[in-house]
Amino acid sequence: MATPDPAPTGPRRTFLGLLPLPERNFVAEALRTETVGGVILLVAAVAAVVWANTFGSSYAAVSHFHFGPESLGLHLSVAHWAADGLLAVFFFVAGVELKRELVAGELRDPKAAALPVAAALCGMAVPAVVYTLVNVFGDGSTDGWAVPTATDIAFALAVLAVIGTSLPAALRAFLLTLAVVDDLFAILIIAVFFTEDIDFVALGGAFVGLGVFYLLLRLGVRGWYIYVPLALVVWGLMYNSGIHATIAGVAMGLMLRCTRRDGEDHSPGERVEHLVHPLSAGFAVPVFALFSAGVSLSGGALAGVFSRPETLGVVLGLVAGKTIGVFGGTWLTTRLTRAELNKELAWADVFAVATLAGIGFTVSLLIGELAFAGDDGMINEIKASVLLGSLIAAVLSGVLLKLRVRRYRALSEAEELDEDGSGVPDVYEQDDPAYHLRMAAIHEKKAAEHRRLARLAGAASNKPDSPA
């Protein structure tokens, strides 16, 4: 009888443990920007719904107003410019973020990357399966299987800002990495499944432009007046090729160098992202939301969400599929990779973040328009289901996160505590002998002050009363 193989040995990895200090600082800065952008996005979405249902004729007139050079094939509507033009800026930033994660972030280490990648993949596969099953058994259209697969990180962080929950850095980093991987696969879905007729001449021109872009970067050529016109040419060629124009933004973002060289405080990718991210989060994505989230609620758009398999599949995919996929993928991967959950957290925290990932907005709306192109009535209902599914996921995650808000606040405060005033949180200095010397001096100073106050209080109590 064969002897069973011995159990794997070696140290267990900690899942959602303390981040390295540089990564923690980067995540904190990135999420601050995303949160502000998410709040603006939330306002834009509400404004779109109000505008579409109060002055619907003007909303439609502005959305369908065409402009642009017709000779170049770019005479597009305002809504079309927002979806294909402005979202290219969003996907450019997504490309830079992905490149940074691959070379300097959580995804550079294959073992560390296994968890967020598996969570993102399962978090996209399960919603697609849920949608497909609902429509197969309900005799609906399976064309929208990709709609509930995307997570909107900005909208998710806006929810966190509204409910006032400060997640520990590790949970925030996990959510951010999850969204970056999610964006990558959403881009691949758009490129592979929503491309029909291809103009190979225009596509070849776009590749030539991307090659020039890459060469200029490697030669160290600087100047926005060179790269911006070149980027517009590449975008125009990619649009006319038949491939979704946002792919051009991703490709250019991935070409930027995101590793720091000697003497550099920031890599070129980090500098460009710092400049472009406010434009993306504060203008491009909110304008897209303004002209894409304008769902007409007349005719029972919301009432019919649960009666049609297409819209029901989107809601269940976002709320149930995302939660089951992200949580299940994470739990299973920790078992297979011998990762150990941070003792300060519980699996309930991972489940709450998984429900937060069910907020699919920007990319879900875009895929909904692509999946049902030409059927305006269905597009309106799919948009309503995306909004409703995201709202349910937001409320559910908000309730779950609020149940642990005191624990999160305590962990966040511990991560931020800098009692010795060194500019570095104490939790990162505990193995430094100089830190313990500084803390001993601080404690001695406090003890001396306490003794002095005690002597003063004692002297005051022994002092005779003044004569009347």
Coordinates of C-alpha atoms in Angstrom, one line a residue:
M1 CA 0.0 0.0 0.0
A2 CA 1.5 3.3 -1.0
T3 CA 2.3 5.8 1.6
P4 CA 0.4 9.1 1.2
D5 CA 2.5 12.2 0.4
P6 CA 3.3 14.3 3.4
A7 CA 1.4 17.5 3.9
P8 CA 3.0 20.6 2.4
T9 CA 5.4 22.3 4.7
G10 CA 6.7 25.9 4.9
P11 CA 5.4 29.2 6.3
R12 CA 1.8 30.1 5.6
R13 CA 1.2 33.3 3.8
T14 CA -0.9 35.9 5.5
F15 CA -3.9 37.1 3.5
L16 CA -4.9 40.7 4.1
G17 CA -1.8 41.3 6.3
L18 CA 0.1 44.5 6.9
L19 CA 1.1 46.2 3.6
P20 CA 4.6 47.3 2.9
L21 CA 4.9 51.0 3.8
P22 CA 5.4 52.3 0.2
E23 CA 2.5 50.3 -1.0
R24 CA 0.3 51.5 1.9
N25 CA 1.1 55.1 1.1
F26 CA 0.4 54.6 -2.7
V27 CA -2.9 52.8 -1.9
A28 CA -4.0 55.6 0.5
E29 CA -3.3 58.3 -2.1
A30 CA -5.0 56.4 -4.9
L31 CA -8.1 55.7 -2.9
R32 CA -8.4 59.3 -1.8
T33 CA -8.6 60.3 -5.5
E34 CA -10.9 57.5 -6.4
T35 CA -13.3 58.4 -3.5
V36 CA -13.6 62.0 -4.7
G37 CA -14.2 60.8 -8.2
G38 CA -16.7 58.3 -7.0
V39 CA -18.7 61.0 -5.2
I40 CA -18.7 63.2 -8.4
L41 CA -19.8 60.1 -10.3
L42 CA -22.6 59.4 -7.9
V43 CA -23.8 63.0 -8.3
A44 CA -23.6 62.7 -12.1
A45 CA -25.7 59.5 -12.1
V46 CA -28.4 61.0 -10.0
A47 CA -28.4 64.1 -12.2
A48 CA -28.8 61.9 -15.3
V49 CA -31.8 60.1 -13.9
V50 CA -33.5 63.3 -12.7
W51 CA -32.8 65.1 -16.1
A52 CA -34.1 62.1 -18.1
N53 CA -37.3 61.9 -16.1
T54 CA -38.1 65.6 -15.8
F55 CA -36.9 67.1 -19.1
G56 CA -36.6 64.0 -21.2
S57 CA -36.9 65.7 -24.6
S58 CA -33.9 68.0 -23.8
Y59 CA -31.9 65.1 -22.4
A60 CA -32.5 63.1 -25.6
A61 CA -31.7 66.1 -27.8
V62 CA -28.4 66.8 -26.1
S63 CA -27.4 63.1 -26.0
H64 CA -28.1 62.6 -29.7
F65 CA -26.6 65.8 -30.9
H66 CA -23.9 65.0 -33.5
F67 CA -20.6 66.8 -34.1
G68 CA -17.1 66.0 -35.4
P69 CA -15.4 65.6 -38.7
E70 CA -17.6 63.3 -40.9
S71 CA -14.7 62.8 -43.4
L72 CA -12.7 61.0 -40.7
G73 CA -15.7 58.9 -39.7
L74 CA -15.9 60.8 -36.4
H75 CA -19.3 62.6 -36.8
L76 CA -20.6 61.2 -33.5
S77 CA -23.4 61.9 -31.0
V78 CA -22.5 63.4 -27.6
A79 CA -23.3 60.1 -25.9
H80 CA -21.1 58.3 -28.4
W81 CA -18.2 60.7 -27.8
A82 CA -18.6 60.1 -24.1
A83 CA -18.6 56.3 -24.4
D84 CA -15.9 56.0 -27.0
G85 CA -13.8 59.1 -26.4
L86 CA -13.9 60.1 -22.8
L87 CA -13.9 56.5 -21.6
A88 CA -10.6 56.0 -23.5
V89 CA -9.1 58.4 -20.8
F90 CA -10.6 56.2 -18.1
F91 CA -9.1 53.1 -19.7
F92 CA -5.8 54.8 -20.2
V93 CA -5.6 55.3 -16.4
A94 CA -6.7 51.7 -15.9
G95 CA -3.8 50.6 -18.2
V96 CA -1.3 52.6 -16.1
E97 CA -2.7 51.2 -12.9
L98 CA -2.5 47.7 -14.2
K99 CA 1.1 48.2 -15.4
R100 CA 2.1 49.5 -12.0
E101 CA 0.4 46.6 -10.2
L102 CA 2.3 44.2 -12.5
V103 CA 5.7 45.6 -11.9
A104 CA 5.6 47.3 -8.5
G105 CA 2.3 46.4 -6.8
E106 CA 0.5 43.4 -5.5
L107 CA 0.5 41.6 -8.9
R108 CA 4.3 41.5 -9.2
D109 CA 4.6 38.5 -6.9
P110 CA 2.8 35.5 -8.5
K111 CA 2.0 34.0 -5.1
A112 CA 0.5 37.3 -3.8
A113 CA -1.3 37.9 -7.1
A114 CA -3.0 34.5 -7.0
L115 CA -5.7 35.7 -4.5
P116 CA -6.9 38.9 -6.2
V117 CA -6.6 37.3 -9.6
A118 CA -8.6 34.3 -8.6
A119 CA -11.2 36.5 -6.8
A120 CA -11.5 38.7 -9.9
L121 CA -11.8 35.8 -12.3
C122 CA -14.4 34.0 -10.1
G123 CA -16.1 37.4 -9.6
M124 CA -16.6 37.7 -13.3
A125 CA -17.3 34.1 -14.2
V126 CA -20.1 33.5 -11.6
P127 CA -22.2 36.6 -12.6
A128 CA -21.9 35.5 -16.2
V129 CA -23.1 32.0 -15.3
V130 CA -25.9 33.4 -13.2
Y131 CA -27.1 35.6 -16.0
T132 CA -26.9 32.9 -18.6
L133 CA -28.8 30.3 -16.5
V134 CA -31.6 32.8 -15.7
N135 CA -32.0 33.6 -19.4
V136 CA -31.6 30.0 -20.6
F137 CA -34.4 28.8 -18.3
G138 CA -36.4 32.0 -18.8
D139 CA -36.2 32.0 -22.6
G140 CA -34.4 35.3 -22.6
S141 CA -31.4 36.7 -24.6
T142 CA -28.0 35.5 -23.5
D143 CA -26.4 38.5 -25.3
G144 CA -26.0 40.4 -22.0
W145 CA -24.0 37.8 -20.2
A146 CA -21.0 40.2 -19.7
V147 CA -23.1 43.1 -18.3
P148 CA -22.9 42.0 -14.6
T149 CA -19.2 41.0 -14.7
A150 CA -17.6 44.5 -14.0
T151 CA -17.0 46.2 -10.7
D152 CA -16.9 50.0 -10.5
I153 CA -14.2 50.9 -7.9
A154 CA -15.0 54.6 -7.9
F155 CA -18.7 54.0 -7.2
A156 CA -17.8 51.4 -4.5
L157 CA -15.5 53.9 -2.7
A158 CA -18.2 56.6 -3.0
V159 CA -20.5 54.2 -1.0
L160 CA -17.8 53.8 1.6
A161 CA -17.5 57.6 1.8
V162 CA -21.2 58.1 2.2
I163 CA -21.6 55.5 4.9
G164 CA -18.5 56.7 6.7
T165 CA -16.6 53.4 6.9
S166 CA -12.8 53.5 7.0
L167 CA -11.6 50.1 5.9
P168 CA -8.2 48.8 7.0
A169 CA -5.5 49.3 4.4
A170 CA -5.2 45.6 3.5
L171 CA -9.0 45.4 2.7
R172 CA -8.8 48.6 0.7
A173 CA -5.7 47.4 -1.3
F174 CA -7.5 44.1 -1.9
L175 CA -10.5 45.9 -3.3
L176 CA -8.3 48.2 -5.5
T177 CA -6.3 45.3 -6.9
L178 CA -9.5 43.3 -7.5
A179 CA -10.9 46.2 -9.5
V180 CA -7.6 46.6 -11.5
V181 CA -7.7 42.9 -12.6
D182 CA -11.5 43.2 -13.2
D183 CA -10.8 46.1 -15.5
L184 CA -8.2 44.1 -17.4
F185 CA -10.7 41.2 -18.1
A186 CA -13.5 43.7 -18.9
I187 CA -11.2 45.2 -21.6
L188 CA -10.5 41.8 -23.0
I189 CA -14.3 41.0 -23.1
I190 CA -15.0 44.2 -25.0
A191 CA -12.1 43.6 -27.4
V192 CA -12.9 39.9 -28.1
F193 CA -16.7 39.7 -27.9
F194 CA -17.9 43.1 -29.1
T195 CA -15.8 43.5 -32.2
E196 CA -17.5 42.5 -35.5
D197 CA -16.3 44.0 -38.8
I198 CA -12.6 44.9 -38.7
D199 CA -10.9 47.4 -41.0
F200 CA -7.4 46.0 -41.2
V201 CA -6.0 49.1 -42.8
A202 CA -7.1 51.4 -40.0
L203 CA -6.1 48.7 -37.4
G204 CA -2.6 48.5 -39.0
G205 CA -2.4 52.3 -38.8
A206 CA -3.3 52.2 -35.1
F207 CA -0.6 49.6 -34.5
V208 CA 2.0 51.8 -36.3
G209 CA 0.9 54.7 -34.1
L210 CA 1.2 52.6 -31.0
G211 CA 4.7 51.5 -32.1
V212 CA 5.7 55.2 -32.6
F213 CA 4.3 56.0 -29.1
Y214 CA 6.3 53.1 -27.6
L215 CA 9.5 54.2 -29.4
L216 CA 9.2 57.8 -28.2
L217 CA 8.8 56.6 -24.7
R218 CA 11.8 54.4 -24.8
L219 CA 13.9 57.2 -26.3
G220 CA 12.9 59.4 -23.4
V221 CA 11.2 62.0 -25.6
R222 CA 9.1 64.4 -23.4
G223 CA 6.3 66.9 -24.2
W224 CA 2.5 66.6 -24.0
Y225 CA 2.3 68.4 -27.4
I226 CA 3.9 65.3 -29.0
Y227 CA 2.0 62.6 -27.1
V228 CA -1.5 64.0 -27.0
P229 CA -1.8 64.5 -30.8
L230 CA -0.3 61.1 -31.4
A231 CA -2.8 59.6 -28.9
L232 CA -5.7 61.2 -30.7
V233 CA -4.5 59.8 -34.1
V234 CA -4.2 56.3 -32.5
W235 CA -7.6 56.6 -30.9
G236 CA -9.2 57.7 -34.2
L237 CA -7.6 54.9 -36.2
M238 CA -8.6 52.3 -33.5
Y239 CA -12.2 53.6 -33.6
N240 CA -12.4 53.3 -37.4
S241 CA -10.9 49.8 -37.3
G242 CA -14.1 48.5 -35.7
I243 CA -12.4 47.6 -32.4
H244 CA -13.7 49.6 -29.4
A245 CA -11.7 52.8 -29.2
T246 CA -11.1 52.5 -25.5
I247 CA -8.6 49.6 -26.3
A248 CA -6.2 52.3 -27.6
G249 CA -6.2 54.0 -24.2
V250 CA -5.4 50.7 -22.4
A251 CA -2.6 49.9 -24.8
M252 CA -0.9 53.3 -24.3
G253 CA -1.3 53.1 -20.6
L254 CA 0.4 49.7 -20.5
M255 CA 3.4 51.1 -22.4
L256 CA 4.4 53.6 -19.7
R257 CA 7.3 52.8 -17.4
C258 CA 6.1 52.4 -13.9
T259 CA 9.3 51.4 -12.1
R260 CA 11.5 54.0 -10.5
R261 CA 15.1 54.5 -11.4
D262 CA 17.9 55.9 -9.2
G263 CA 17.2 59.5 -8.4
E264 CA 13.5 59.4 -9.3
D265 CA 10.9 60.1 -6.8
H266 CA 8.2 59.0 -9.2
S267 CA 8.2 56.9 -12.3
P268 CA 6.9 58.4 -15.6
G269 CA 3.8 56.3 -15.3
E270 CA 3.1 57.5 -11.8
R271 CA 3.6 61.2 -12.9
V272 CA 1.3 60.8 -15.9
E273 CA -1.3 59.0 -13.9
H274 CA -1.1 61.8 -11.2
L275 CA -1.9 64.3 -14.0
V276 CA -4.5 62.4 -15.9
H277 CA -6.4 60.7 -13.1
P278 CA -8.2 63.9 -12.0
L279 CA -9.3 64.4 -15.6
S280 CA -10.6 60.8 -15.8
A281 CA -12.3 60.7 -12.3
G282 CA -13.5 64.3 -12.2
F283 CA -14.7 64.8 -15.8
A284 CA -14.5 61.9 -18.3
V285 CA -16.3 59.2 -16.2
P286 CA -18.9 61.6 -14.7
V287 CA -19.8 63.0 -18.2
F288 CA -20.1 59.4 -19.5
A289 CA -22.4 58.6 -16.6
L290 CA -24.4 61.8 -17.3
F291 CA -25.2 60.6 -20.8
S292 CA -25.4 56.9 -20.1
A293 CA -27.3 56.6 -16.8
G294 CA -30.3 58.6 -17.9
V295 CA -32.8 55.9 -17.5
S296 CA -36.4 56.8 -18.3
L297 CA -38.5 55.4 -15.5
S298 CA -41.8 55.8 -17.4
G299 CA -43.4 52.7 -18.8
G300 CA -42.4 50.6 -15.8
A301 CA -38.7 50.3 -16.5
L302 CA -38.0 49.5 -12.8
A303 CA -41.1 47.6 -12.2
G304 CA -40.3 45.3 -15.1
V305 CA -36.7 44.5 -13.9
F306 CA -37.8 41.4 -12.0
S307 CA -40.2 40.2 -14.7
R308 CA -37.8 39.9 -17.7
P309 CA -35.0 37.3 -17.7
E310 CA -32.5 39.7 -19.2
T311 CA -32.9 42.4 -16.5
L312 CA -33.4 39.9 -13.7
G313 CA -30.2 38.1 -14.8
V314 CA -28.2 41.4 -14.5
V315 CA -29.6 42.1 -11.0
L316 CA -28.9 38.6 -9.7
G317 CA -25.5 38.6 -11.4
L318 CA -24.4 41.8 -9.7
V319 CA -25.9 41.1 -6.2
A320 CA -25.6 37.3 -5.9
G321 CA -23.1 36.3 -8.6
K322 CA -20.4 38.9 -7.7
T323 CA -20.7 38.1 -4.0
I324 CA -20.5 34.4 -4.4
G325 CA -17.8 34.6 -7.0
V326 CA -15.4 37.0 -5.2
F327 CA -15.9 35.4 -1.8
G328 CA -15.9 31.8 -3.1
G329 CA -12.8 32.4 -5.2
T330 CA -10.9 34.0 -2.4
W331 CA -11.8 31.3 0.2
L332 CA -11.0 28.5 -2.2
T333 CA -7.6 30.0 -3.2
T334 CA -6.6 30.5 0.4
R335 CA -7.2 26.8 1.0
L336 CA -5.2 25.8 -2.1
T337 CA -2.3 28.2 -1.5
R338 CA -2.1 27.6 2.3
A339 CA -2.7 31.4 2.9
E340 CA -3.9 32.3 6.4
L341 CA -6.4 35.1 7.0
N342 CA -5.1 38.1 9.0
K343 CA -6.0 37.3 12.7
E344 CA -7.3 40.9 13.0
L345 CA -10.0 40.2 10.4
A346 CA -12.7 37.7 9.8
W347 CA -14.2 36.0 6.7
A348 CA -17.3 38.2 7.3
D349 CA -15.1 41.1 6.3
V350 CA -14.1 39.5 3.0
F351 CA -17.8 38.7 2.4
A352 CA -18.7 42.4 3.0
V353 CA -16.1 43.5 0.5
A354 CA -17.4 40.8 -2.0
T355 CA -20.9 42.4 -1.8
L356 CA -19.3 45.8 -2.4
A357 CA -17.8 44.4 -5.6
G358 CA -21.4 43.9 -6.8
I359 CA -21.5 47.6 -7.6
G360 CA -21.1 47.6 -11.4
F361 CA -21.7 50.9 -13.0
T362 CA -19.4 52.5 -15.6
V363 CA -18.2 49.4 -17.5
S364 CA -21.5 47.6 -17.0
L365 CA -23.4 50.4 -18.6
L366 CA -20.9 50.5 -21.5
I367 CA -21.2 46.7 -22.1
G368 CA -25.0 46.9 -21.9
E369 CA -25.0 49.4 -24.7
L370 CA -22.7 47.2 -26.8
A371 CA -24.5 44.0 -26.1
F372 CA -27.9 45.3 -27.1
A373 CA -26.9 47.9 -29.7
G374 CA -29.8 48.9 -31.9
D375 CA -32.5 48.0 -29.3
D376 CA -33.0 51.3 -27.4
G377 CA -35.9 49.8 -25.3
M378 CA -33.8 46.9 -24.1
I379 CA -30.8 49.2 -23.4
N380 CA -33.0 51.4 -21.2
E381 CA -34.2 48.4 -19.2
I382 CA -30.7 46.9 -18.9
K383 CA -29.4 50.3 -17.6
A384 CA -32.3 50.3 -15.1
S385 CA -31.3 46.8 -13.9
V386 CA -27.6 47.9 -13.6
L387 CA -28.6 50.9 -11.4
L388 CA -31.0 48.8 -9.3
G389 CA -28.5 45.9 -8.9
S390 CA -25.8 48.3 -7.9
L391 CA -28.1 50.1 -5.5
I392 CA -29.0 46.7 -3.8
A393 CA -25.4 45.7 -3.6
A394 CA -24.5 49.2 -2.1
V395 CA -27.2 48.9 0.6
L396 CA -26.3 45.3 1.4
S397 CA -22.6 46.0 1.7
G398 CA -23.2 49.2 3.6
V399 CA -25.2 47.3 6.3
L400 CA -22.6 44.5 6.5
L401 CA -19.7 47.0 6.8
K402 CA -21.5 49.1 9.4
L403 CA -21.8 46.1 11.6
R404 CA -18.0 46.1 11.9
V405 CA -17.4 49.8 11.7
R406 CA -15.9 50.1 15.3
R407 CA -13.5 47.3 14.5
Y408 CA -12.4 48.9 11.2
R409 CA -12.0 52.3 12.9
A410 CA -9.8 50.8 15.6
L411 CA -7.6 49.0 13.1
S412 CA -7.3 52.1 10.9
E413 CA -6.4 54.2 13.9
A414 CA -3.7 51.7 14.9
E415 CA -2.3 51.8 11.4
E416 CA -2.1 55.6 11.4
L417 CA -0.7 56.0 15.0
D418 CA 2.6 57.9 15.0
E419 CA 3.2 58.5 18.7
D420 CA 6.9 59.3 18.3
G421 CA 6.2 61.9 15.6
S422 CA 8.7 60.4 13.1
G423 CA 6.3 60.6 10.1
V424 CA 6.2 56.8 9.9
P425 CA 3.3 54.9 11.6
D426 CA 4.5 53.1 14.7
V427 CA 3.4 49.7 13.4
Y428 CA 6.1 49.9 10.8
E429 CA 8.8 50.8 13.3
Q430 CA 8.4 48.1 16.0
D431 CA 11.5 46.2 15.0
D432 CA 13.6 49.4 14.9
P433 CA 15.8 49.8 18.1
A434 CA 15.8 53.6 17.5
Y435 CA 12.0 53.6 17.7
H436 CA 12.1 51.9 21.1
L437 CA 14.6 54.5 22.4
R438 CA 12.4 57.4 21.1
M439 CA 9.3 55.8 22.8
A440 CA 11.2 55.3 26.1
A441 CA 12.2 59.0 26.1
I442 CA 8.6 60.0 25.3
H443 CA 7.2 57.8 28.1
E444 CA 9.8 59.1 30.6
K445 CA 8.9 62.7 29.6
K446 CA 5.2 61.9 30.2
A447 CA 5.9 60.2 33.5
A448 CA 8.0 63.2 34.7
E449 CA 5.1 65.6 33.7
H450 CA 2.6 63.4 35.6
R451 CA 4.9 63.5 38.7
R452 CA 5.2 67.3 38.5
L453 CA 1.4 67.7 38.2
A454 CA 0.9 65.4 41.2
R455 CA 3.3 67.4 43.3
L456 CA 1.5 70.7 42.4
A457 CA -1.8 69.1 43.2
G458 CA -0.5 67.9 46.6
A459 CA 1.0 71.3 47.4
A460 CA -2.3 73.0 46.6
S461 CA -4.3 70.6 48.9
N462 CA -1.9 71.2 51.8
K463 CA -2.0 75.0 51.5
P464 CA -3.9 76.7 54.4
D465 CA -7.1 78.5 53.5
S466 CA -6.9 82.2 53.1
P467 CA -8.5 84.3 55.9
A468 CA -11.9 85.6 55.2

